[in-house]
PDB file of C-alpha atoms (C1' of nucleotides) in Angstrom:
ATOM      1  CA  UNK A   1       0.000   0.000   0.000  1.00  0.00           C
ATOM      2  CA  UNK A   2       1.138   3.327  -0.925  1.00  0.00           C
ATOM      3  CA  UNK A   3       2.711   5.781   2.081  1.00  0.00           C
ATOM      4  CA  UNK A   4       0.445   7.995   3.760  1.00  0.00           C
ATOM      5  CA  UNK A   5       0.837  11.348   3.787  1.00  0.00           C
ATOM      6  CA  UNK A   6       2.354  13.067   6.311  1.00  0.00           C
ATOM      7  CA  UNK A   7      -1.008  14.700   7.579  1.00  0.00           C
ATOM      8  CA  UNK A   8      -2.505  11.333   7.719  1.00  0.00           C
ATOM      9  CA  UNK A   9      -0.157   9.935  10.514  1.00  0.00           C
ATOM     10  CA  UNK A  10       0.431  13.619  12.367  1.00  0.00           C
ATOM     11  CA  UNK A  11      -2.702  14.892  12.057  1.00  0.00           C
ATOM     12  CA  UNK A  12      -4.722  12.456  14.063  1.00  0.00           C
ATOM     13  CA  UNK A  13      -1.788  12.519  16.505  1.00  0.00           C
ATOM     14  CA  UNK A  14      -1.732  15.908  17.392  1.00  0.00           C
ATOM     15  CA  UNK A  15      -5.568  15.785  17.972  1.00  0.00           C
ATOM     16  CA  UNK A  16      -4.673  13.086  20.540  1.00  0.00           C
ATOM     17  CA  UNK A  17      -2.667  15.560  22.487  1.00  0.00           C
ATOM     18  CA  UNK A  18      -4.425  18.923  21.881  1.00  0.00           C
ATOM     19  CA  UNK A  19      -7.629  17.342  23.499  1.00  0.00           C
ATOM     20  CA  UNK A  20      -4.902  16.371  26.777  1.00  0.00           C
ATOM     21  CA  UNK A  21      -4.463  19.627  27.176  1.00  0.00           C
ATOM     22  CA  UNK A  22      -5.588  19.914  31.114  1.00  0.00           C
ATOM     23  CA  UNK A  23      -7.647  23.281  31.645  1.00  0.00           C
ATOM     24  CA  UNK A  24      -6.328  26.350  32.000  1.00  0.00           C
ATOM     25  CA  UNK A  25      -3.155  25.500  30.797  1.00  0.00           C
ATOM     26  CA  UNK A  26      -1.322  26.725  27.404  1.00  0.00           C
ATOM     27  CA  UNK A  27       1.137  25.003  24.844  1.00  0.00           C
ATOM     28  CA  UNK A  28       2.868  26.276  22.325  1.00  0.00           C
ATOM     29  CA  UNK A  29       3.464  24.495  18.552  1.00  0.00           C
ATOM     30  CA  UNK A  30       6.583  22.765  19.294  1.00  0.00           C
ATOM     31  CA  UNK A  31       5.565  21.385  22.153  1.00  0.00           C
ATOM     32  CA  UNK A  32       2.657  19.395  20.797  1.00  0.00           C
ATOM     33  CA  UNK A  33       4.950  18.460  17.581  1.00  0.00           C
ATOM     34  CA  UNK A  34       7.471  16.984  20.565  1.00  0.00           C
ATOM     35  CA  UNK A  35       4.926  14.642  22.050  1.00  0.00           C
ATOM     36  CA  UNK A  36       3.788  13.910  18.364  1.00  0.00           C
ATOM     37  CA  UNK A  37       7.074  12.534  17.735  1.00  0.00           C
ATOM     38  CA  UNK A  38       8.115  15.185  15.358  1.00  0.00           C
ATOM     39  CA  UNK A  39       9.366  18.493  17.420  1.00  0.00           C
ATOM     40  CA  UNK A  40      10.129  19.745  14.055  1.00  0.00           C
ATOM     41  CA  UNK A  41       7.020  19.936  12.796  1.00  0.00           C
ATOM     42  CA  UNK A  42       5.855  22.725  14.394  1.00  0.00           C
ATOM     43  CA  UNK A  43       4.092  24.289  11.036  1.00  0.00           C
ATOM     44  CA  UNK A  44       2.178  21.210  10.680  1.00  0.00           C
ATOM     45  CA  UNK A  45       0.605  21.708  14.118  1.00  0.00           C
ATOM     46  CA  UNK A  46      -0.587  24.628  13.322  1.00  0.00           C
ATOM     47  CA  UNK A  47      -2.082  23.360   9.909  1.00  0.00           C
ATOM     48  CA  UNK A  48      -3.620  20.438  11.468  1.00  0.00           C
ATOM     49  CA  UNK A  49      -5.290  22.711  13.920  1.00  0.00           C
ATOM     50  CA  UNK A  50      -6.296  24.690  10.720  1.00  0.00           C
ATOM     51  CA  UNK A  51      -7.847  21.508   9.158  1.00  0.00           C
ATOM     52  CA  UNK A  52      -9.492  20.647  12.860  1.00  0.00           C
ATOM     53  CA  UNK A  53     -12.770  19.724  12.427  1.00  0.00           C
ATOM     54  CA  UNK A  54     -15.271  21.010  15.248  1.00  0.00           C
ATOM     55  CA  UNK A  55     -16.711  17.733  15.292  1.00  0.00           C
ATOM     56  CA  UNK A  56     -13.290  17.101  17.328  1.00  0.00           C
ATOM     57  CA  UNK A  57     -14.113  19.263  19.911  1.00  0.00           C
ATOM     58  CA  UNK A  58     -10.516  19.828  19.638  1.00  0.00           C
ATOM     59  CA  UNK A  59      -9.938  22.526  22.621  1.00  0.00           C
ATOM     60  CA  UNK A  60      -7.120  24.515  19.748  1.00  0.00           C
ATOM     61  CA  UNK A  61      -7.230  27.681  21.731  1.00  0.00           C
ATOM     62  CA  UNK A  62      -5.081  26.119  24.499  1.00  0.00           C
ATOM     63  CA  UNK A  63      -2.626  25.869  21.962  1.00  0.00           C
ATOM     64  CA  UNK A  64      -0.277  29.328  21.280  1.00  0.00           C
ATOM     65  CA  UNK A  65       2.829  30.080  19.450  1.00  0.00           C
ATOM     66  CA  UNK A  66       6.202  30.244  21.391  1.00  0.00           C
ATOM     67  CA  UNK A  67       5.254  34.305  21.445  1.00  0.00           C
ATOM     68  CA  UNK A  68       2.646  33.176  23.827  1.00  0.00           C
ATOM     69  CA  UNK A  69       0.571  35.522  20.766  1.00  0.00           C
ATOM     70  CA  UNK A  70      -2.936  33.565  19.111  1.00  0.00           C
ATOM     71  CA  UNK A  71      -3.688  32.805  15.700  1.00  0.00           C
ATOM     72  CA  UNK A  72      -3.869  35.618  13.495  1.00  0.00           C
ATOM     73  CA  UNK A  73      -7.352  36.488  12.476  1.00  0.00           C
ATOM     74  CA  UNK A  74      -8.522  34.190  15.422  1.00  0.00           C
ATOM     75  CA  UNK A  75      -8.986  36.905  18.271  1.00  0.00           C
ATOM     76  CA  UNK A  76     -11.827  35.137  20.104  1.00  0.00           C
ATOM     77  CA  UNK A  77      -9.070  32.596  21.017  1.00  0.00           C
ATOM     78  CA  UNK A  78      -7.503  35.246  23.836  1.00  0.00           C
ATOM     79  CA  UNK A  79     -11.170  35.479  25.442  1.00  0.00           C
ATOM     80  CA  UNK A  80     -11.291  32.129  25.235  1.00  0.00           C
ATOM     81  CA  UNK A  81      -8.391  31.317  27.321  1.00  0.00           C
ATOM     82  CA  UNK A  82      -8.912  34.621  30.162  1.00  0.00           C
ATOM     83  CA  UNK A  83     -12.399  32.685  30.694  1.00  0.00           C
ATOM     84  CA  UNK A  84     -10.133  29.728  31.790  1.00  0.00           C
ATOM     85  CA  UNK A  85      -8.531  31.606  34.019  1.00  0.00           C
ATOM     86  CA  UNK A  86      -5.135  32.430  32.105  1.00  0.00           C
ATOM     87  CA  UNK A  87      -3.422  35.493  32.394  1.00  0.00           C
ATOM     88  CA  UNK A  88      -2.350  37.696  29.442  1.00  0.00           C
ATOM     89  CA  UNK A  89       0.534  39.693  29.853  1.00  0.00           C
ATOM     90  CA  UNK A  90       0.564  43.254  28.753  1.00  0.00           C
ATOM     91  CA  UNK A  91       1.236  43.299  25.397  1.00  0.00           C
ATOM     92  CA  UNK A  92      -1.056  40.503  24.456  1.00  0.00           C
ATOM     93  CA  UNK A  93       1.042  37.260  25.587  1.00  0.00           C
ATOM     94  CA  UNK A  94      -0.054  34.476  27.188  1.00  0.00           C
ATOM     95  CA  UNK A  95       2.040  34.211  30.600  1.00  0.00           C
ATOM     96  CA  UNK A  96       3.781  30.748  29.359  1.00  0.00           C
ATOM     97  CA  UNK A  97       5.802  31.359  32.526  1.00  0.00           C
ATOM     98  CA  UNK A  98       2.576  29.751  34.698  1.00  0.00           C
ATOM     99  CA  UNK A  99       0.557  28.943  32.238  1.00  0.00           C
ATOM    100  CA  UNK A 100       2.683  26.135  29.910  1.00  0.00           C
ATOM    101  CA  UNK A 101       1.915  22.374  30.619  1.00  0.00           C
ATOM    102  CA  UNK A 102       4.816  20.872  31.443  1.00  0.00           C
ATOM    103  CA  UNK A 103       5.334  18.634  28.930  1.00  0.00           C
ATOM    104  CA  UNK A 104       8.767  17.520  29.420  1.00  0.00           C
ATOM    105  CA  UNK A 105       7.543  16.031  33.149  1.00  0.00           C
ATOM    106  CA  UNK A 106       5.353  13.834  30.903  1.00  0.00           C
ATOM    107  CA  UNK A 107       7.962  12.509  28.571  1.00  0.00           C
ATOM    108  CA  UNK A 108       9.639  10.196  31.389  1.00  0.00           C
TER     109      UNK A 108
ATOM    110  C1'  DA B   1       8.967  20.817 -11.719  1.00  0.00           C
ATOM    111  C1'  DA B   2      10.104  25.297  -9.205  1.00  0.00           C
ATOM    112  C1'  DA B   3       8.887  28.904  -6.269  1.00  0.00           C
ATOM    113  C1'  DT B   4       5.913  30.767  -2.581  1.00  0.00           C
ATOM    114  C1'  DT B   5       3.333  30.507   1.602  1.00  0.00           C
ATOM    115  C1'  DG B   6       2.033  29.242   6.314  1.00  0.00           C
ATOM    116  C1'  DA B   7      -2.366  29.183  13.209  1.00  0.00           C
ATOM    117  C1'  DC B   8       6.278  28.140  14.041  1.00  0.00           C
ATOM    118  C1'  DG B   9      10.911  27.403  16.800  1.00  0.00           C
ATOM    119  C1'  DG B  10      15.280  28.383  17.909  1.00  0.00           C
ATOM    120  C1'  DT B  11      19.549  30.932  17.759  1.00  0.00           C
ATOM    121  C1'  DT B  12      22.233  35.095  17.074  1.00  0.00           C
ATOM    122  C1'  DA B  13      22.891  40.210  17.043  1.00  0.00           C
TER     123       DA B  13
ATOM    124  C1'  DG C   1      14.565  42.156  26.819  1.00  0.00           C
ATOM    125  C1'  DT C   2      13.640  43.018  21.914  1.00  0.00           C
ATOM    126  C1'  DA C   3      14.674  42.440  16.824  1.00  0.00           C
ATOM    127  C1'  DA C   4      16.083  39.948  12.926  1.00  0.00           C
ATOM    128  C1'  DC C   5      17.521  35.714  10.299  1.00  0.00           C
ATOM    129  C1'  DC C   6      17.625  31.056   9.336  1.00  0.00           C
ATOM    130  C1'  DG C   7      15.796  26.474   9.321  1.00  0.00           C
ATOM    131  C1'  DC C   8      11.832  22.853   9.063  1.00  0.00           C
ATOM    132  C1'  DC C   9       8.059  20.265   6.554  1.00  0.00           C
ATOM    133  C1'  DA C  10       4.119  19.929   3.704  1.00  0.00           C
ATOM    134  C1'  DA C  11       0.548  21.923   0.703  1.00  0.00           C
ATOM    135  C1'  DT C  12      -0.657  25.151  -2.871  1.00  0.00           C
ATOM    136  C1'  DT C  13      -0.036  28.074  -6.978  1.00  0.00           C
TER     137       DT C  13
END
DNA sequence: AAATTGACGGTTA
DNA sequence: GTAACCGCCAATT
């Protein structure tokens, strides 16, 4: 059988881990690629959260650039997150300083 | 087939 | 601490 494409294998897996997100926590692109196996493949997060169905109820606005910034075009993502209970620093950043899941503690 | 773009990350200046 | 450049992978034009 002919190789899948790449969003066939990553996709699903980042889906896995967005929806671990616990609440009221943040993580950045390259930290989902790194549990997905691939912490390169940080611009294919952000696709796949792109292509995320809402059928998924794929909780994408815990996930933020290494900024700590949202999407662009996506502002409802900020209020989305200070309803959660995370704190935005001054000039629009998400505090990853309190707010980013420790995903290294998870990798063993 | 080649060049450009994109919800990015990391390092260097 | 902020700004700029390069590097990464896949999809699209």
């Amino acid at each position: 059988m002919p190789d899948k494409s790449t969003r066939e294998e990553f996709f699903p897996e980042v889906y896995e881990i967005v929806k671990q997100i616990p609440f009221g926590k943040v993580l950045t692109y390259g930290g989902v690629a790194r549990l997905a196996g691939r912490p390169q493949y940080s611009r294919m997060v952000g696709q796949a959260m792109f292509n995320a169905p809402a059928d998924l109820h794929l909780p994408c606005h815990r996930v933020v650039n290494h900024k700590g910034g949202i999407a662009p075009n996506w502002p409802e993502q900020k209020e989305l997150l200070i309803e959660e209970g995370v704190t935005f620093k001054k000039n629009g950043c998400v505090d990853m300083k309190k707010h980013r899941w420790n995903t290294e503690l998870l990798l063993e």
